[in-house]
Short mmCIF file of C-alpha atoms in Angstrom, two decimals:
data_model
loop_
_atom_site.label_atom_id
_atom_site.label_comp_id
_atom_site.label_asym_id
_atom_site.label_seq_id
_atom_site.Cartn_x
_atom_site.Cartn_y
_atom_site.Cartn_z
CA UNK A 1070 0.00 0.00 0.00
CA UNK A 1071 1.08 3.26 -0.89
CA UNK A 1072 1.69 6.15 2.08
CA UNK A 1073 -1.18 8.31 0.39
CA UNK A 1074 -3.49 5.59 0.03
CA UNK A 1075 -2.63 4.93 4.10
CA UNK A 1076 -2.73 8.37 5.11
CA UNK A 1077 -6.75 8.34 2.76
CA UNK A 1078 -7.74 5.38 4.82
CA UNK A 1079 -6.26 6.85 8.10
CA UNK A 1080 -8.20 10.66 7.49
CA UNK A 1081 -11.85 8.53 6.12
CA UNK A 1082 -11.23 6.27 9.66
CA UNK A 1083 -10.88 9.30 11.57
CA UNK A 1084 -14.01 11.28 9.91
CA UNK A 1085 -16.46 8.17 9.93
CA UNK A 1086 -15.49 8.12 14.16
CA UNK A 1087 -16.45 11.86 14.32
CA UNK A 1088 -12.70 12.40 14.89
CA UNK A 1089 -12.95 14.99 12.47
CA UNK A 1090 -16.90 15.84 12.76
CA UNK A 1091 -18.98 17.13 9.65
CA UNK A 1092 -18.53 20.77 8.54
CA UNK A 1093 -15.06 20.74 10.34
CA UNK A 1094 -11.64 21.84 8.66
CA UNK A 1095 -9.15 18.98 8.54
CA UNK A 1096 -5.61 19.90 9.68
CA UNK A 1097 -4.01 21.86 7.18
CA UNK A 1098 -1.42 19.79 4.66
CA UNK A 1099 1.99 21.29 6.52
CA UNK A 1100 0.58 19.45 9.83
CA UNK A 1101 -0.94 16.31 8.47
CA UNK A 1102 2.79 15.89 6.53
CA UNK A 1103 4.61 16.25 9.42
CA UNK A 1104 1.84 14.00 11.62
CA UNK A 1105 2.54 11.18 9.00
CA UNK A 1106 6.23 12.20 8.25
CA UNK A 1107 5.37 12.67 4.44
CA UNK A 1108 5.98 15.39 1.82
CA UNK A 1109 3.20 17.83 1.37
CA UNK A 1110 2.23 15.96 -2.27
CA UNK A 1111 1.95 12.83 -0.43
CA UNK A 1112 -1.51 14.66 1.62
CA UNK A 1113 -2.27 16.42 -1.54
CA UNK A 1114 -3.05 12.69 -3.26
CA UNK A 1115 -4.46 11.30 0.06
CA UNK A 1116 -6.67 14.25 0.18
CA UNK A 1117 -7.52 14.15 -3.89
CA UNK A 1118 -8.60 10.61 -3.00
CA UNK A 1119 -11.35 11.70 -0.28
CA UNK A 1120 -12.24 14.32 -2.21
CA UNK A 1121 -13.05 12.06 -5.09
CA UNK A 1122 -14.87 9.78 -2.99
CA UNK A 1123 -17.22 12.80 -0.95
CA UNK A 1124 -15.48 12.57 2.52
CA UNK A 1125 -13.85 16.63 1.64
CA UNK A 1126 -14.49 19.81 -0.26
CA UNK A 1127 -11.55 21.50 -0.50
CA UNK A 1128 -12.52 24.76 -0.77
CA UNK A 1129 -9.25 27.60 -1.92
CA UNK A 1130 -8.35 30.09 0.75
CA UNK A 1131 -10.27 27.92 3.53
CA UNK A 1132 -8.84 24.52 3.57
CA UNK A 1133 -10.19 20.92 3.34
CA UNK A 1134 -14.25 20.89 4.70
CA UNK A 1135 -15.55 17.46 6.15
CA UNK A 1136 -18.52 16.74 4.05
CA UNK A 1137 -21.49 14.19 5.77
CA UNK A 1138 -20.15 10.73 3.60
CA UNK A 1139 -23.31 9.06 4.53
CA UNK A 1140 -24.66 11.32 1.32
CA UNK A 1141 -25.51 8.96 -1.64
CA UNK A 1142 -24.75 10.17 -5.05
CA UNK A 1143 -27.44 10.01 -7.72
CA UNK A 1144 -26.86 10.76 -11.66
CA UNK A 1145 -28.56 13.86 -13.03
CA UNK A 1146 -28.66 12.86 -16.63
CA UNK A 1147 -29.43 8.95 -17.58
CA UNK A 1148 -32.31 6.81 -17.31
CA UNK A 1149 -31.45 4.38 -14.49
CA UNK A 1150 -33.33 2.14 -11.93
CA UNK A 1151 -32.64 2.18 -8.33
CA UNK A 1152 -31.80 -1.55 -8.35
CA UNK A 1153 -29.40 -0.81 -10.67
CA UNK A 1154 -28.03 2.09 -8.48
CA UNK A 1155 -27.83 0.34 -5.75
CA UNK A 1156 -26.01 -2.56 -7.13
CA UNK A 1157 -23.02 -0.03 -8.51
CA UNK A 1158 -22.92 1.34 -5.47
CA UNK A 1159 -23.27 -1.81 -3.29
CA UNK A 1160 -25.89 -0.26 -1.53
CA UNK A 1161 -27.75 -2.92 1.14
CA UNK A 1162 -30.92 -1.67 -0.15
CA UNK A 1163 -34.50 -3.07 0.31
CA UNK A 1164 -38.06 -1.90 -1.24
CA UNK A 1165 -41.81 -2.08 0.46
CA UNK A 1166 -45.02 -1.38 -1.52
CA UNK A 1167 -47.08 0.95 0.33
CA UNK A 1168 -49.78 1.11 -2.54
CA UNK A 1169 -50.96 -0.84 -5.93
CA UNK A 1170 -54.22 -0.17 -7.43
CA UNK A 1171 -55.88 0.67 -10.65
CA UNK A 1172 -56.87 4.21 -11.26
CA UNK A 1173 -57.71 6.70 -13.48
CA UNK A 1174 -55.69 8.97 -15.21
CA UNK A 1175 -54.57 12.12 -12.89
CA UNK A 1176 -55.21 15.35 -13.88
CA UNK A 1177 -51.64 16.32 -13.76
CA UNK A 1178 -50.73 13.79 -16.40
CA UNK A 1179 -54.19 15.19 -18.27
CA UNK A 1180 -52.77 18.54 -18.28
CA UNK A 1181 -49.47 17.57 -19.51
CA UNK A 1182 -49.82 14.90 -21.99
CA UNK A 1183 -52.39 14.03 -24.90
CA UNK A 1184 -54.09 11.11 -23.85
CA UNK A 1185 -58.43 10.27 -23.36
CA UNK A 1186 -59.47 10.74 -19.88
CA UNK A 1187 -60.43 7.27 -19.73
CA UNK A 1188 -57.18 5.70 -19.50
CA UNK A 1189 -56.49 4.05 -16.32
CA UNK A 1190 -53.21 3.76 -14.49
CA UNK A 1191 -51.18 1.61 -11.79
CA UNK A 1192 -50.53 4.16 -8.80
CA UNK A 1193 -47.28 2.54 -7.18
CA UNK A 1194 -45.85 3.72 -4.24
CA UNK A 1195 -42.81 1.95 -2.86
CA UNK A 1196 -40.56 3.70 0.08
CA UNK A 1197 -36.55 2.79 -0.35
CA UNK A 1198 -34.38 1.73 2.76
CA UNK A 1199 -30.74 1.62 2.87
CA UNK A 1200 -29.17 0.47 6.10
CA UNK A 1201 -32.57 -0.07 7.74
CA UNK A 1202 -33.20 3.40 6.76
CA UNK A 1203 -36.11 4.93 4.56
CA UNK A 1204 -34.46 7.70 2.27
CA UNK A 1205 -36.39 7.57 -0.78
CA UNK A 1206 -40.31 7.44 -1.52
CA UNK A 1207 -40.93 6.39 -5.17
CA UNK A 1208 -44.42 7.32 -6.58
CA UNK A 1209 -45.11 6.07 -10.03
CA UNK A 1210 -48.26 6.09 -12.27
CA UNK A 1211 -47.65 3.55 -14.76
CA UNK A 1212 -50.11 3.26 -18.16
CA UNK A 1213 -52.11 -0.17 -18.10
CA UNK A 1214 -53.15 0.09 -21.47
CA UNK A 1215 -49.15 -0.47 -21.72
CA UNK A 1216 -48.04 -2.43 -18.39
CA UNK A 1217 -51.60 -4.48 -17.79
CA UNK A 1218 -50.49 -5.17 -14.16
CA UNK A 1219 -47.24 -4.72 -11.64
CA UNK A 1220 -46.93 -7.71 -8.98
CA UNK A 1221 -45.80 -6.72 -5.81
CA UNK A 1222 -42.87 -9.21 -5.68
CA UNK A 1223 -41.81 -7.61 -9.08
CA UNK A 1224 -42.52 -4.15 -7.55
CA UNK A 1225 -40.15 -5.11 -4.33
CA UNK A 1226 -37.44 -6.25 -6.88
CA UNK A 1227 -37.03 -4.29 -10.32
CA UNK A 1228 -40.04 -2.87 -12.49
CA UNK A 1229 -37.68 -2.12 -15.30
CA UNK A 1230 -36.37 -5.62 -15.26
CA UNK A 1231 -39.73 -6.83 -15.22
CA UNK A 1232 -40.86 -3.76 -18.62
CA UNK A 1233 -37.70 -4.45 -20.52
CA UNK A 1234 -36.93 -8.49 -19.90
CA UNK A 1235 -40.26 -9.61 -19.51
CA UNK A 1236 -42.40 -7.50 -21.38
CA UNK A 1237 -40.46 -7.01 -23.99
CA UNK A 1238 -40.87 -3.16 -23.65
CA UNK A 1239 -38.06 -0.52 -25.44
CA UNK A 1240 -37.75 2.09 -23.08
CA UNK A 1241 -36.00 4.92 -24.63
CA UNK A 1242 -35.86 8.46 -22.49
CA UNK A 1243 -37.34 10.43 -19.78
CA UNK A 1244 -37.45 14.03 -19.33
CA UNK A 1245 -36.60 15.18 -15.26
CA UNK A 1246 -37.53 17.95 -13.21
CA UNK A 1247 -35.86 18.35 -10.00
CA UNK A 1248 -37.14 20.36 -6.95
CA UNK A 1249 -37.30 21.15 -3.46
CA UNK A 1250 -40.12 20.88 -2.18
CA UNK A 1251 -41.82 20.86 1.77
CA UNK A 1252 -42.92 17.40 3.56
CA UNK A 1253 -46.18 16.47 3.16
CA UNK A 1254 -47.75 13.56 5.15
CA UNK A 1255 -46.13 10.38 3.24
CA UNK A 1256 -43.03 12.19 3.67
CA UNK A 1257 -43.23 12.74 7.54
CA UNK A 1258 -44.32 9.32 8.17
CA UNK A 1259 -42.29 7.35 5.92
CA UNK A 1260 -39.31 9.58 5.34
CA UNK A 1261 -39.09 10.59 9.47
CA UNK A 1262 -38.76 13.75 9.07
CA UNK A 1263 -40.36 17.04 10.19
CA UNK A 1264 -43.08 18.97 8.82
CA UNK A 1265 -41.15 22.40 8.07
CA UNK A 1266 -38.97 20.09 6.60
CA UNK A 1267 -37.81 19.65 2.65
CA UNK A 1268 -37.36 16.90 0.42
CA UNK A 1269 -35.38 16.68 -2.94
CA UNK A 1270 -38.23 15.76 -5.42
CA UNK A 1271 -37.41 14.17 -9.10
CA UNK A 1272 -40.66 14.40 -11.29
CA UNK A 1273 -40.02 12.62 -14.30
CA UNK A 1274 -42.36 11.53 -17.54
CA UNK A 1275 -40.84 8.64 -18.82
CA UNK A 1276 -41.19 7.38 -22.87
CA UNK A 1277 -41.05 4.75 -25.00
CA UNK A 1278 -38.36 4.52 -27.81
CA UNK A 1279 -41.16 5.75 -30.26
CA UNK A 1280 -41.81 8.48 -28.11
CA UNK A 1281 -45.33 6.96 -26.49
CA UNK A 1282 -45.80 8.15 -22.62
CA UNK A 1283 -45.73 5.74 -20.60
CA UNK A 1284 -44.92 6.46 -16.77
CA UNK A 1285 -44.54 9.71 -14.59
CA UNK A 1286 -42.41 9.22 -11.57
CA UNK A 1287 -42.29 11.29 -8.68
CA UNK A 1288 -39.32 10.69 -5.88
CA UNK A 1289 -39.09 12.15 -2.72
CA UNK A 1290 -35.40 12.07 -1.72
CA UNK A 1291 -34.30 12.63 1.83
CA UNK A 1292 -32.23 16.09 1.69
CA UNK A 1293 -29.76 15.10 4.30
CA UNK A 1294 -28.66 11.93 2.30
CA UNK A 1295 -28.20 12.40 -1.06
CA UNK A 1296 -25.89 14.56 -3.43
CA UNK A 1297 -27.02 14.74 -6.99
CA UNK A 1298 -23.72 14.84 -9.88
CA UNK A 1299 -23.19 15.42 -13.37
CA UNK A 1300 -19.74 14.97 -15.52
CA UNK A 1301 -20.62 18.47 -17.11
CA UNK A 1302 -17.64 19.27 -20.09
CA UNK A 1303 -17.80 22.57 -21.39
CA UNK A 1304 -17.96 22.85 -25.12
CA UNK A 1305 -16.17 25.66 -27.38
CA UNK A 1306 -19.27 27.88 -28.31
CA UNK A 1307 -16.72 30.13 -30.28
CA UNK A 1308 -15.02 28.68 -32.83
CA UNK A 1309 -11.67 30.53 -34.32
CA UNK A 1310 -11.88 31.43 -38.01
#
């Protein structure tokens, strides 16, 4: 093992045991290289390492900020399902269905997409644990005249597993909305949090590859343990003649 890569596991040791709480400054690099007898570039990879993994911020003029780790990161861009999440992240994750019934087509999704009002959809609701803990409420209306029916054990497992492999269904984008937004009752009771409280909400209206609606999604994220990222390159909007 490389000194750096001791000195990372050493620092992410000492933040998990509160050693170096949440919002505190770790010890600037001139101290933690002559704590760990090192060169100065030896902390600047250790610290580029918890940096890249969400255990620092290091902010310029004001040192290296302890960031909570127990923050999940979620994609921004993509079309992804939480089992798949959770398996790249080796998340011990587990799923309960609150609610699955039949019913018909919500105004919202009236108001929004082209459809007769006689449609009927499943109304899913599922709450997400990790660690014991619910973080995540998943709401989904989900077109029967495309997905007939959703069993629970399928709804406890994947339901995009279940479109794609056993339906046979081409899902091809989904256009997101993201938002904070105040508790409301699911929220408090699932999600254990207060009322004056806020969640991180993803509203998304999910198509077919030929563009047919086919699912709106709304997820209630607990703010306290999630991060949302993006890779986000910059492009050259001005091109030299």
């Amino acid at each position: 093992m490389n000194k750096f890569e001791y000195i990372y596991l050493d620092i992410e040791n000492k933040i998990k045991e509160n050693i170096y709480p949440v919002g505190s400054l770790l010890p600037g690099e001139t101290s933690l290289a002559t704590e760990y007898n090192v060169s100065r570039e030896t902390i600047r990879k250790a610290q580029r390492m918890l940096s890249d993994n969400g255990f620092i911020f290091k902010k310029q003029g004001h040192g290296s900020i302890v960031l909570d780790y127990r923050r999940f990161a979620l994609p921004i861009s993509g079309l992804v399902s939480y089992k798949e999440l959770s398996e790249e992240n080796n998340l011990a994750s587990t799923t309960q269905v609150i609610k699955n019934d039949i019913i018909p087509v919500p105004d919202f999704i009236l108001n929004d997409v082209k459809m007769s009002s006689k449609e009927k959809f499943i109304h899913l609701i599922r709450t997400r644990s990790i660690a014991g803990e619910v973080v995540i409420i998943d709401e989904d209306y989900i077109r029967q005249s495309i997905v007939s029916e959703i069993p629970n054990q399928v709804a406890e497992d994947s339901i995009y597993q279940y479109f794609e492999g056993d339906l046979g269904l081409e899902i091809g984008f989904a256009s997101k909305e993201f938002i904070g937004e105040p508790a409301d009752d699911l929220d408090i009771k699932y999600l254990k949090i207060k009322p004056e409280d806020y969640t991180i909400t993803v509203r998304s209206q999910v198509f077919l590859k030929d563009a047919t609606f086919f699912q709106y999604t709304i997820s209630r994220h607990r703010i306290d343990r999630f991060r949302f990222q993006e890779f986000a390159p910059r492009h050259n909007r001005f091109i030299n003649p």
